[in-house]
mmCIF file of C-alpha atoms in Angstrom:
data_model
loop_
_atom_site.group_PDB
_atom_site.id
_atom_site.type_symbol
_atom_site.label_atom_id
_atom_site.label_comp_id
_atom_site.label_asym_id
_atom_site.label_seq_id
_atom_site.Cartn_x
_atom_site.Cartn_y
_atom_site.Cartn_z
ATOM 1 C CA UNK A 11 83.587 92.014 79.335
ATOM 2 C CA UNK A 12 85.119 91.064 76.059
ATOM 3 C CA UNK A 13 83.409 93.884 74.364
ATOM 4 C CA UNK A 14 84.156 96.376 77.063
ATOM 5 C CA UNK A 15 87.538 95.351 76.456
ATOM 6 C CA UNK A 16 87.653 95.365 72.839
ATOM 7 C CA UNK A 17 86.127 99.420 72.969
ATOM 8 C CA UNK A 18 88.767 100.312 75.222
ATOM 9 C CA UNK A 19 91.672 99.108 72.955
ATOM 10 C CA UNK A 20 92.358 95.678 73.410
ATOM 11 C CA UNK A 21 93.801 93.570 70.221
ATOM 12 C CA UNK A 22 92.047 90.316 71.219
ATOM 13 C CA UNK A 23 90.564 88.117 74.085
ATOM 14 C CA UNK A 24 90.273 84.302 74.037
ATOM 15 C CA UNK A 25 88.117 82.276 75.937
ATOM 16 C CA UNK A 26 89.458 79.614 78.747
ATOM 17 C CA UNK A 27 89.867 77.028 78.714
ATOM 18 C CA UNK A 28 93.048 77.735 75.985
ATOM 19 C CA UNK A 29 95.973 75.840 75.308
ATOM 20 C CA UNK A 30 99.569 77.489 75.580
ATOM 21 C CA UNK A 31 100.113 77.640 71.900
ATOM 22 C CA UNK A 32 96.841 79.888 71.012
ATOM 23 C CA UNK A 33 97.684 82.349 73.316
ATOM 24 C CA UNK A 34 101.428 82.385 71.942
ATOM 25 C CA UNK A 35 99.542 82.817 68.655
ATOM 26 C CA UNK A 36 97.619 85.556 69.744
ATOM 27 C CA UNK A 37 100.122 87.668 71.498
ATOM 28 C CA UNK A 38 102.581 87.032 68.252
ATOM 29 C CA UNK A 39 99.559 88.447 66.402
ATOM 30 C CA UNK A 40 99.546 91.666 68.712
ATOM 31 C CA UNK A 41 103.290 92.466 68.701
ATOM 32 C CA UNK A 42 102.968 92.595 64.992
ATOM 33 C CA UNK A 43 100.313 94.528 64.773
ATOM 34 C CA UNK A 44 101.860 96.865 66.640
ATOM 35 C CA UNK A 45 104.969 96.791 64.316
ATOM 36 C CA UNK A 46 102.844 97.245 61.524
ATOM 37 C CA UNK A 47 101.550 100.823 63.873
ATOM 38 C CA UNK A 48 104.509 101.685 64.231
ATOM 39 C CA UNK A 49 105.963 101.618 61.136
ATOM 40 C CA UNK A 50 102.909 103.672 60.127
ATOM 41 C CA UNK A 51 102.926 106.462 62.376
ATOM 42 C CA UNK A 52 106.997 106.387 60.998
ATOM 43 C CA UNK A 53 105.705 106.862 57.767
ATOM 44 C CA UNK A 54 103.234 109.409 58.675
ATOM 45 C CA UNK A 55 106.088 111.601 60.223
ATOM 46 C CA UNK A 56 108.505 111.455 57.948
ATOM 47 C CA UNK A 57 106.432 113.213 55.396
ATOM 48 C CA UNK A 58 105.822 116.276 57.967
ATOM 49 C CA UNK A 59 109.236 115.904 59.135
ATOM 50 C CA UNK A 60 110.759 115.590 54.990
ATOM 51 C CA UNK A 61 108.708 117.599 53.014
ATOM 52 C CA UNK A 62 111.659 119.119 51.422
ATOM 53 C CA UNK A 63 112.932 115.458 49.970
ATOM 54 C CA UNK A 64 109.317 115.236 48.404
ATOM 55 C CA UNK A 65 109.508 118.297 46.214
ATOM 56 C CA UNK A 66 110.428 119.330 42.510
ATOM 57 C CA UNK A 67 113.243 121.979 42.012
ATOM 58 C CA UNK A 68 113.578 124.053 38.836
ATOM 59 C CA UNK A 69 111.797 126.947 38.099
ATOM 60 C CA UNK A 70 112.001 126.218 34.054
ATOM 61 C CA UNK A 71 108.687 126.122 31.642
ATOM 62 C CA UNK A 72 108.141 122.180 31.768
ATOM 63 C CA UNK A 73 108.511 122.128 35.598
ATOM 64 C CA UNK A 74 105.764 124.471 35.737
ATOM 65 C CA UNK A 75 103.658 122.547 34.024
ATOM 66 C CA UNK A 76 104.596 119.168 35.504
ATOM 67 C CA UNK A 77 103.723 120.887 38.661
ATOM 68 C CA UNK A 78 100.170 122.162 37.485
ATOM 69 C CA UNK A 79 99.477 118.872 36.403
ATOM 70 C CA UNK A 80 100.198 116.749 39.591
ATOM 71 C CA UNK A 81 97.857 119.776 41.392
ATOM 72 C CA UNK A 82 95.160 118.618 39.335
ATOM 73 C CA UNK A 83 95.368 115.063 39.838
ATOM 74 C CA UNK A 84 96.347 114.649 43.245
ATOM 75 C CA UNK A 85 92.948 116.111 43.978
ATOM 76 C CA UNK A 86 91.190 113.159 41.750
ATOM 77 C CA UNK A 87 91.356 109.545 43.860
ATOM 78 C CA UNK A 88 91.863 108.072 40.471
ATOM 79 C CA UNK A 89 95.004 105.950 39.824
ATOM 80 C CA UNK A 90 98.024 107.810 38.336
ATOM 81 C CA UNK A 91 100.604 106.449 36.243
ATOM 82 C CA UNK A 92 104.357 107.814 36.241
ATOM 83 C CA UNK A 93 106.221 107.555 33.576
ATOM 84 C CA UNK A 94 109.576 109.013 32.781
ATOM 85 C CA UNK A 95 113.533 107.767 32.396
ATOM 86 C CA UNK A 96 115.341 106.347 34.950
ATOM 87 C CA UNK A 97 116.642 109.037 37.707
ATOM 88 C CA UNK A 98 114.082 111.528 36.651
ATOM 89 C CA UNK A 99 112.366 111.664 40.467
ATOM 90 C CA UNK A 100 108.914 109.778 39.345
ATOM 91 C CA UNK A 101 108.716 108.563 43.135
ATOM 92 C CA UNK A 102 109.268 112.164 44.255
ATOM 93 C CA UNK A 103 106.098 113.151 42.139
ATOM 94 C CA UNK A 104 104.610 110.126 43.302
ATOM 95 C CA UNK A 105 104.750 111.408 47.360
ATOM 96 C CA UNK A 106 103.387 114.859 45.912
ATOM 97 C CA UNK A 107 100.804 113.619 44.685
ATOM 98 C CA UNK A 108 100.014 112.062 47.716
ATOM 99 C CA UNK A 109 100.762 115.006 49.536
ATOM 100 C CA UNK A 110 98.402 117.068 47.851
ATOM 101 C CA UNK A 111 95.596 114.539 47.816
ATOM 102 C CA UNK A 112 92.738 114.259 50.369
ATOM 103 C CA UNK A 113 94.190 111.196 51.858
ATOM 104 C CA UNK A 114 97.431 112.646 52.990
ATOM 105 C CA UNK A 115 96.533 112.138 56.553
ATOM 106 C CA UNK A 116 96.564 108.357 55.764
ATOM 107 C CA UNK A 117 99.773 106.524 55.115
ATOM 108 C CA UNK A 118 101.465 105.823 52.126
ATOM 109 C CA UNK A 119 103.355 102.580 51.001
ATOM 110 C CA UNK A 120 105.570 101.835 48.488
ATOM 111 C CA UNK A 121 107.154 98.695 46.717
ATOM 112 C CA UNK A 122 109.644 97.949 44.285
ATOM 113 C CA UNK A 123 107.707 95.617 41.831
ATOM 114 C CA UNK A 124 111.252 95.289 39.649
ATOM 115 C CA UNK A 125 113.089 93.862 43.144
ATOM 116 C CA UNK A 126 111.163 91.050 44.305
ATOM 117 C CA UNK A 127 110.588 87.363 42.662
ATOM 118 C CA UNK A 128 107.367 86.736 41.430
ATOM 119 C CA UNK A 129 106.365 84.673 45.289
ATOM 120 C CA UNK A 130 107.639 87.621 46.974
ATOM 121 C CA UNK A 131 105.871 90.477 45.550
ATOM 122 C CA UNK A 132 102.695 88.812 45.735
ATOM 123 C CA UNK A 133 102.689 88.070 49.276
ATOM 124 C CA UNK A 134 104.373 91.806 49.461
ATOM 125 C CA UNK A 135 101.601 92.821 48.183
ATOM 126 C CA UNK A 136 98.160 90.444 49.127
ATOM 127 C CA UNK A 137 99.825 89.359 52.168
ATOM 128 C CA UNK A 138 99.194 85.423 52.991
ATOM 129 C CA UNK A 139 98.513 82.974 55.778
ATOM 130 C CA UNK A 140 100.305 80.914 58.328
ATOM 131 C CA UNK A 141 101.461 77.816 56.470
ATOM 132 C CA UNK A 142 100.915 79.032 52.889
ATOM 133 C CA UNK A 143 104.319 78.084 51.555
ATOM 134 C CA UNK A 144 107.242 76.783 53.231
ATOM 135 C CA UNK A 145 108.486 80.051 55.302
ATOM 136 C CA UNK A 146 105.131 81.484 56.117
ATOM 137 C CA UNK A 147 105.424 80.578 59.735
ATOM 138 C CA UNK A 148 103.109 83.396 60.482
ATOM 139 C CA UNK A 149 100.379 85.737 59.077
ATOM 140 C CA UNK A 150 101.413 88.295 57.447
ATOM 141 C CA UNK A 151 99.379 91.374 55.840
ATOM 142 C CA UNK A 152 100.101 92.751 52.678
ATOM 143 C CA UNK A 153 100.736 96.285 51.353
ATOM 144 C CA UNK A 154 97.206 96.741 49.824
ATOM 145 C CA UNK A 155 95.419 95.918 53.311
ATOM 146 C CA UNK A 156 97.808 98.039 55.396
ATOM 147 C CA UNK A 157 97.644 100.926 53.098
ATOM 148 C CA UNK A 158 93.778 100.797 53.316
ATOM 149 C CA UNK A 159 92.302 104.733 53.092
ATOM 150 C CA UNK A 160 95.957 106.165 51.849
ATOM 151 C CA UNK A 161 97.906 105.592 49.096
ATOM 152 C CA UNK A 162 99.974 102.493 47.146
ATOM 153 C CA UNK A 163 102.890 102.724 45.323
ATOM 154 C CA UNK A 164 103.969 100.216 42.840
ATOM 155 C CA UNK A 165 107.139 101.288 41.532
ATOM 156 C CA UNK A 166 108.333 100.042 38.027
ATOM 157 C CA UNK A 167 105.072 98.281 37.531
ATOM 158 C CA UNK A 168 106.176 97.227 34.403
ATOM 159 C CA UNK A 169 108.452 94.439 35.724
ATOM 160 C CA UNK A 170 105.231 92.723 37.090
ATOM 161 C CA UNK A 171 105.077 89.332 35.858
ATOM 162 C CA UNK A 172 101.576 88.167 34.246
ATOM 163 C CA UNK A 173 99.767 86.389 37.037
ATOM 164 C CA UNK A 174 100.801 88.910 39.297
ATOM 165 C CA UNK A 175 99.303 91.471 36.823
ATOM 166 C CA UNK A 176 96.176 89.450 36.796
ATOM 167 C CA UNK A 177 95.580 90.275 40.458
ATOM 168 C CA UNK A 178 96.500 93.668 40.414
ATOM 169 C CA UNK A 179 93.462 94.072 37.511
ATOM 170 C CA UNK A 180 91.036 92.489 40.111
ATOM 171 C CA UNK A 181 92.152 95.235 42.655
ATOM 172 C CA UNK A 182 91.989 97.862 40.351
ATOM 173 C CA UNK A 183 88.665 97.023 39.327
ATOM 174 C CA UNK A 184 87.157 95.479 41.947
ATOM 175 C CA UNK A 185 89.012 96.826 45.167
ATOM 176 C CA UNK A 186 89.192 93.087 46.177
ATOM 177 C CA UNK A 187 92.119 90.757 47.069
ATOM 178 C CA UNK A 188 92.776 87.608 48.818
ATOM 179 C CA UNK A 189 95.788 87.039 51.027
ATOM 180 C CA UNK A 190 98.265 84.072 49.203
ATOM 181 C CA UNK A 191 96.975 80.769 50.780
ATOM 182 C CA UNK A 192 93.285 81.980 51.520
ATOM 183 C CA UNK A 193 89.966 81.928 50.196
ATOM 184 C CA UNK A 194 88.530 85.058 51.994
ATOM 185 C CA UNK A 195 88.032 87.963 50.171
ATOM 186 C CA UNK A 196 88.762 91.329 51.823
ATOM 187 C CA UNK A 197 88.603 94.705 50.252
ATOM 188 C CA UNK A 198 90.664 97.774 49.964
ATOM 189 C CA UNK A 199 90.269 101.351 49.627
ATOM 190 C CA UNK A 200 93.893 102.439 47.910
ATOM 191 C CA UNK A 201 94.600 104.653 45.967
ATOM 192 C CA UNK A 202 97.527 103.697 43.476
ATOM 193 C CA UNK A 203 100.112 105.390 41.704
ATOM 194 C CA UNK A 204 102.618 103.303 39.434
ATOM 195 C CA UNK A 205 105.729 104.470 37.760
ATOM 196 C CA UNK A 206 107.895 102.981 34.708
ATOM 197 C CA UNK A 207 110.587 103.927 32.788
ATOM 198 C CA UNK A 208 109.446 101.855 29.907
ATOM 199 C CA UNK A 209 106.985 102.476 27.019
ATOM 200 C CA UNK A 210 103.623 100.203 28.355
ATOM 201 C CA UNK A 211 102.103 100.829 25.441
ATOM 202 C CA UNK A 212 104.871 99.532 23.227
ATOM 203 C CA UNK A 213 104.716 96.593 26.210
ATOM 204 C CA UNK A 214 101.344 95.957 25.375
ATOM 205 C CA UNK A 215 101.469 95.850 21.942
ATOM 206 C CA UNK A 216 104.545 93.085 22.385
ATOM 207 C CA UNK A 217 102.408 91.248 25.238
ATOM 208 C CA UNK A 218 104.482 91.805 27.650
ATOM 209 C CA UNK A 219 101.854 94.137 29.629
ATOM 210 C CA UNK A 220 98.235 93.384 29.730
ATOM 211 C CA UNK A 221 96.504 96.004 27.427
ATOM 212 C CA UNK A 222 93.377 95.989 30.042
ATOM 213 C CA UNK A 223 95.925 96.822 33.045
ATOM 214 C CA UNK A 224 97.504 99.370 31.105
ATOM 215 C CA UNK A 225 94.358 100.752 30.429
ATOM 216 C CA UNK A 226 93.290 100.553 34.530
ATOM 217 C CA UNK A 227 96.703 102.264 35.075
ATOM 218 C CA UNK A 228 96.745 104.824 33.117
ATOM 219 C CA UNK A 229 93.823 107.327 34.163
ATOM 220 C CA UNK A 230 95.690 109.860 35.084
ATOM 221 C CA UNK A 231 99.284 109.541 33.131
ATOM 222 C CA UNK A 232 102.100 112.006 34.311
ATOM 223 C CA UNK A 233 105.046 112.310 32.293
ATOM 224 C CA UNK A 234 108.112 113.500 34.066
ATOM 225 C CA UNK A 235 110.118 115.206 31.627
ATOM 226 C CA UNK A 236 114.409 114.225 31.104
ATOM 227 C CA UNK A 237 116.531 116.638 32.841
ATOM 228 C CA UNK A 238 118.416 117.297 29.352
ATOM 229 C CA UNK A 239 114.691 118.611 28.162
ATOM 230 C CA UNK A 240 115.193 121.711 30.837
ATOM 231 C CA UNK A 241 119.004 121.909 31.449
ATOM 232 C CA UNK A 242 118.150 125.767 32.760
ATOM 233 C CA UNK A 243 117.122 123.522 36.528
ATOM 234 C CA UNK A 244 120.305 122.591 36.388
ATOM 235 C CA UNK A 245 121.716 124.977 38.002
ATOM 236 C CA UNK A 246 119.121 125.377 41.166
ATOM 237 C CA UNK A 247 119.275 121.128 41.355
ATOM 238 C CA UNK A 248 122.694 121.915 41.884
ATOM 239 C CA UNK A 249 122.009 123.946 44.571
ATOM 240 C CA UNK A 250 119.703 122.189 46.111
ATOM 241 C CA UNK A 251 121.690 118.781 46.594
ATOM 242 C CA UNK A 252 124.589 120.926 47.783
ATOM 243 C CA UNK A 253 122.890 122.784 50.548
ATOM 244 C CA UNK A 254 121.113 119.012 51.823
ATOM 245 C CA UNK A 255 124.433 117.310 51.746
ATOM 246 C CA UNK A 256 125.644 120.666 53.985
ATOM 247 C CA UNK A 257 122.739 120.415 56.216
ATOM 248 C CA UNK A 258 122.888 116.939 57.045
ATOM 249 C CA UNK A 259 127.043 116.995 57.556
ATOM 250 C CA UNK A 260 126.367 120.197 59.922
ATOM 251 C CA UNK A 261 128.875 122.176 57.597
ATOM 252 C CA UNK A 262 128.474 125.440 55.311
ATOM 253 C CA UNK A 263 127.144 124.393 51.659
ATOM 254 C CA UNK A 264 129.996 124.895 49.076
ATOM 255 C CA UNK A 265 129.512 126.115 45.300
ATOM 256 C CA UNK A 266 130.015 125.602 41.924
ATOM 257 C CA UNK A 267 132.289 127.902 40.262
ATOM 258 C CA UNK A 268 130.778 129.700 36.911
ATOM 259 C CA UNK A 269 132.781 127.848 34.697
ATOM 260 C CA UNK A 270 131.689 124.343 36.832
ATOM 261 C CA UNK A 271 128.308 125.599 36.173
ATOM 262 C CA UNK A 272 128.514 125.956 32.189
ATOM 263 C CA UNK A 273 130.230 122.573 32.283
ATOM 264 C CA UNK A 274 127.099 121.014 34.211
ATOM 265 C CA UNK A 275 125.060 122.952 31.846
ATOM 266 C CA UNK A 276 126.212 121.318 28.520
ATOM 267 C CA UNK A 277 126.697 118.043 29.853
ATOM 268 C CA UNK A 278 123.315 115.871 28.574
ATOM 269 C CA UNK A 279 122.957 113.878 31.980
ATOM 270 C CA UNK A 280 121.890 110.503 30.380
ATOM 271 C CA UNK A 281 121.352 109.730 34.138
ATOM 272 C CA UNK A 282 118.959 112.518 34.720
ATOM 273 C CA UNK A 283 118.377 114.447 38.043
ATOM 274 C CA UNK A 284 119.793 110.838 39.650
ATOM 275 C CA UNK A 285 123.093 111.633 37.986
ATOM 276 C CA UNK A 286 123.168 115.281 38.808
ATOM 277 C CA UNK A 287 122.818 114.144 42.854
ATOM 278 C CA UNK A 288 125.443 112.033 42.918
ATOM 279 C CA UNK A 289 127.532 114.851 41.072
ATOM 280 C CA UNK A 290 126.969 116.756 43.708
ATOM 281 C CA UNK A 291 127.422 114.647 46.692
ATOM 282 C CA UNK A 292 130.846 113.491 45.508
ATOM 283 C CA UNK A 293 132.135 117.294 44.661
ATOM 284 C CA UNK A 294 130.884 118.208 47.912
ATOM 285 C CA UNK A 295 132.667 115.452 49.409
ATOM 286 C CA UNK A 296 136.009 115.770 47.781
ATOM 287 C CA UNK A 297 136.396 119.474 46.753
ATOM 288 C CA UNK A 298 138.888 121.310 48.824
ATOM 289 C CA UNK A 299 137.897 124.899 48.934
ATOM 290 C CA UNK A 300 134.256 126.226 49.258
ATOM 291 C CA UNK A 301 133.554 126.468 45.153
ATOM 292 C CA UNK A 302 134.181 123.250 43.234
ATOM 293 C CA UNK A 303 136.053 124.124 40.214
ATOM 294 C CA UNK A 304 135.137 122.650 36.719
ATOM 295 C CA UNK A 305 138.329 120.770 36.490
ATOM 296 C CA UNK A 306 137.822 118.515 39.610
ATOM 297 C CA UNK A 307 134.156 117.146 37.890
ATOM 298 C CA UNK A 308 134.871 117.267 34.340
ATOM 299 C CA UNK A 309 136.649 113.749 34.520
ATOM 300 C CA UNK A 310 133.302 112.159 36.329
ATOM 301 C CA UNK A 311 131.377 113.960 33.194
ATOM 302 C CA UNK A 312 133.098 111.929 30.807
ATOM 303 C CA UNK A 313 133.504 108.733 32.876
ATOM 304 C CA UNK A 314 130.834 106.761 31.090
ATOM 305 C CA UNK A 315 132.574 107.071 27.644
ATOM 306 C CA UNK A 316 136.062 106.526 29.196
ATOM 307 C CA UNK A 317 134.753 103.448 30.450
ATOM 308 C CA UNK A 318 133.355 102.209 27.352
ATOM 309 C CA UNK A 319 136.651 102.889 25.542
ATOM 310 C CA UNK A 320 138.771 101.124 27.754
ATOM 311 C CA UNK A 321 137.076 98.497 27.320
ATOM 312 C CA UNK A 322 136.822 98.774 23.709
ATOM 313 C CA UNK A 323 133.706 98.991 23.134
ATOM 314 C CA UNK A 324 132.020 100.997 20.385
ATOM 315 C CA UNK A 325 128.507 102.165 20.090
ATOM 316 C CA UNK A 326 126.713 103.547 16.762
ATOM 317 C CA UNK A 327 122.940 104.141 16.898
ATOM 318 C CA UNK A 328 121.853 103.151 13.486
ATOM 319 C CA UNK A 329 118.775 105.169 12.673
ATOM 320 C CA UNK A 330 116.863 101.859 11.966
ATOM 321 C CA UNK A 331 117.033 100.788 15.679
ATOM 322 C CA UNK A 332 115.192 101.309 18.531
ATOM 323 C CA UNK A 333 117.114 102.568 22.236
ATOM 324 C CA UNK A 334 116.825 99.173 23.522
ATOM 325 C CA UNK A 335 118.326 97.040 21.129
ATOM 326 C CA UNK A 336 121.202 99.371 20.926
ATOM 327 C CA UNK A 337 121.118 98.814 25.298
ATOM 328 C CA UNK A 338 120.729 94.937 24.669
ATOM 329 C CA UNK A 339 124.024 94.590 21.702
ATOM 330 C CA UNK A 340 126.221 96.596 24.185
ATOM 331 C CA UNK A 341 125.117 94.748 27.386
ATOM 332 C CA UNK A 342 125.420 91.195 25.129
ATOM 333 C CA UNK A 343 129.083 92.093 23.679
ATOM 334 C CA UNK A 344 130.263 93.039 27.005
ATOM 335 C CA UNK A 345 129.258 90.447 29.264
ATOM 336 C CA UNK A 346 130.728 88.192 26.441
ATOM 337 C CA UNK A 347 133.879 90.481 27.038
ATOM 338 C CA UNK A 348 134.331 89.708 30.698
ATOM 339 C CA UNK A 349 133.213 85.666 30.230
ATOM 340 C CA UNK A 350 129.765 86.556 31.524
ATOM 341 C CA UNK A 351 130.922 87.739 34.359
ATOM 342 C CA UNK A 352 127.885 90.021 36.043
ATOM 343 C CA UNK A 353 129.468 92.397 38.845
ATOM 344 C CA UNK A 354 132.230 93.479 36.263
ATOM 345 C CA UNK A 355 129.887 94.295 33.124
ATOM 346 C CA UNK A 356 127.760 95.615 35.319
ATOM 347 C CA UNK A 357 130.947 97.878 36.920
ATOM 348 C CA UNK A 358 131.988 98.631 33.071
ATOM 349 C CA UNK A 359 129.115 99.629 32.008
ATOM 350 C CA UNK A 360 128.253 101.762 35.143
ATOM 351 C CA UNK A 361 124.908 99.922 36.275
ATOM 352 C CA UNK A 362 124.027 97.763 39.259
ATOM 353 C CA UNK A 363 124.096 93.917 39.178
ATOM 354 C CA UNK A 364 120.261 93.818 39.840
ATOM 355 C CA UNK A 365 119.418 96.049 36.675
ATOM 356 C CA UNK A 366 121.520 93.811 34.752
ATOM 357 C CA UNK A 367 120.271 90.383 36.065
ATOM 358 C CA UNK A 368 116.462 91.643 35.616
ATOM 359 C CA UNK A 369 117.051 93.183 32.062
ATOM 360 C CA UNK A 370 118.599 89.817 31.098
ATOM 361 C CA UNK A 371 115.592 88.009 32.932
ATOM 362 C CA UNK A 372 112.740 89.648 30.847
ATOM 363 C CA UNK A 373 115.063 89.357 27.156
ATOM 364 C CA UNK A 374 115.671 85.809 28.324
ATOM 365 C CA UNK A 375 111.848 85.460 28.772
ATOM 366 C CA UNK A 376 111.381 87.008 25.557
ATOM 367 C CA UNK A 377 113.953 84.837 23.638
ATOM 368 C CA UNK A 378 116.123 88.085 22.895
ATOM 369 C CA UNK A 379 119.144 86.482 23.693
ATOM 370 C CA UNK A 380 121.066 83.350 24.618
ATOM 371 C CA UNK A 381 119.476 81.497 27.807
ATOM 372 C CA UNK A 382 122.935 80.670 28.828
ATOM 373 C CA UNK A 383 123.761 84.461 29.435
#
């Protein structure tokens, strides 16, 4: 009877005589499995239902290349790494390569390696069992088992910490994992894709990264070029995040004006495509005709070195320095400015308070700067 059951869908079946509490267990244990369906078959139809989200606009050289290349390796099942500046739309060539891959009728998950703790992302990942820390009051699978057949996404992979890395290795190579708090092994077929907006090898060679994870990760590497590298998108981008923003406020799509355009054009978007959409939401927003003229976005152009002035700060790239210690003597002199305050550096210098409190984490960590910042 059990069996019959089992065959014609049943989650479980326990045997009597049973006590109250396992069949609380076990009924617990159904509903959130079918959560866990349910947020699945959510997944699976938003990517029918927002296939135009998960696309790459521009019709410039490098675009067309980028494109050919995630054609040929979304048809591999090897793991692809993403790697491009912040705001470039790595996660956007993440789904297409998902999209294009033979398991795009299975789901695809993603996490955000740089926005959980160490604890967190593991059992975000591996899962764990009832009881294995102090708020595990019930099973719980991780992303690697519930993506099983599709597709994982570990988004700035980079910001893994070492024994987490460790693990992710074993999966890579091995395609087996145990949940936190567990000694049974289970296996995985994923596929993963990871993208970073920092140099791994230059990670590697400062042992930050684990060279043999680095190597795991990057089969198939995909660079996703800066939006200042093919300005002539610019344009269509603009577009593009004009007509969604009209779309999903049920209104007619305004314009740029030809001289908004040229200003767009020239500007060199040190926030990338990111930068551009936000642009373009607030013009759309707070323009009063149908074409937003160049002098109601020309002050949001320049905001980033208005900000810095008024706060008097000064930056000169000395040739003899890299990008990030440039990042890491403005960040320093400006907390330092507001008495370490976080939310208002982070407001002056036009980041969020999570970017700042991990970039501080990992210089901390590498005895960059003071461990009282």
């Amino acid at each position: 009877t059990a069996v019959h059951a089992m065959k014609q869908g049943a989650f479980d079946y326990i045997q009597k005589p049973f006590e109250g509490d396992q069949l609380i267990m076990t009924v617990r244990r159904a509903v959130e499995h079918h959560q866990l369906r349910q947020e699945n078959e959510a997944l699976r139809e938003s990517r029918s239902t927002d296939r135009n989200r998960h696309r790459l606009v521009g019709d410039s050289q490098v675009m067309r290349q980028l494109r050919s290349q995630v054609e040929q390796v979304a048809a591999s099942h090897g793991t692809v790494l993403i790697t491009g500046e912040s705001g470039t739309g790595k996660e956007i060539v993440a789904h297409m390569v998902h999209a294009m891959s033979p398991r795009r009728k299975q789901v695809m998950l993603a996490v955000n390696c740089a926005a959980l703790s160490e604890n967190l992302l593991e059992s975000e990942l591996f899962g764990h069992e009832k009881g294995a820390f102090t708020s595990a009051d019930a099973m719980r699978r991780g992303r690697f088992e519930l993506a099983d057949g599709g597709t994982l996404l570990l988004d700035e992979v980079s910001e893994v910490s070492p024994s987490i890395q460790a693990k992710l290795l074993r999966v890579l190579q091995e395609r087996q994992f145990e949940r936190v708090g567990s000694s049974i092994t289970m296996e995985a077929d994923v596929r993963v894709v990871a993208t970073t907006n920092r140099e791994l090898d230059m990670a590697v060679a400062d042992a930050s990264f684990r060279q043999d994870l680095f190597f795991r990760l990057n089969v198939l590497p995909v660079h996703v070029p800066p939006l200042r590298d093919r300005r002539e998108d610019v344009g269509q981008l603009a577009e593009h995040f004009l007509a969604r923003q009209a779309m999903r406020d049920g209104r007619e799509p305004k314009h740029f004006s030809g001289d908004a355009l040229n200003l767009l054009h020239d500007y060199p978007w040190p926030g990338n495509v990111r930068e551009l959409e936000n642009i373009c939401e607030r013009a759309g927003v707070l323009a009063q005709g149908q074409e937003i003229q160049a002098n109601l976005i020309r002050p949001w152009l320049n905001a980033p070195k208005a900000t810095a002035a008024s706060h008097g700060l000064e930056v000169v790239v000395a040739d003899n320095r890299t990008l990030e210690e440039v990042e890491r003597e403005v960040i320093v002199n400006t907390l330092g400015r507001f008495q370490g305050h976080r939310q208002r550096t982070a407001k002056a210098l036009g980041i969020g308070v999570r970017t700042l409190g991990l970039k501080l984490r990992k210089w901390k960590e590498q005895q960059l700067v003071a461990p009282t910042l």
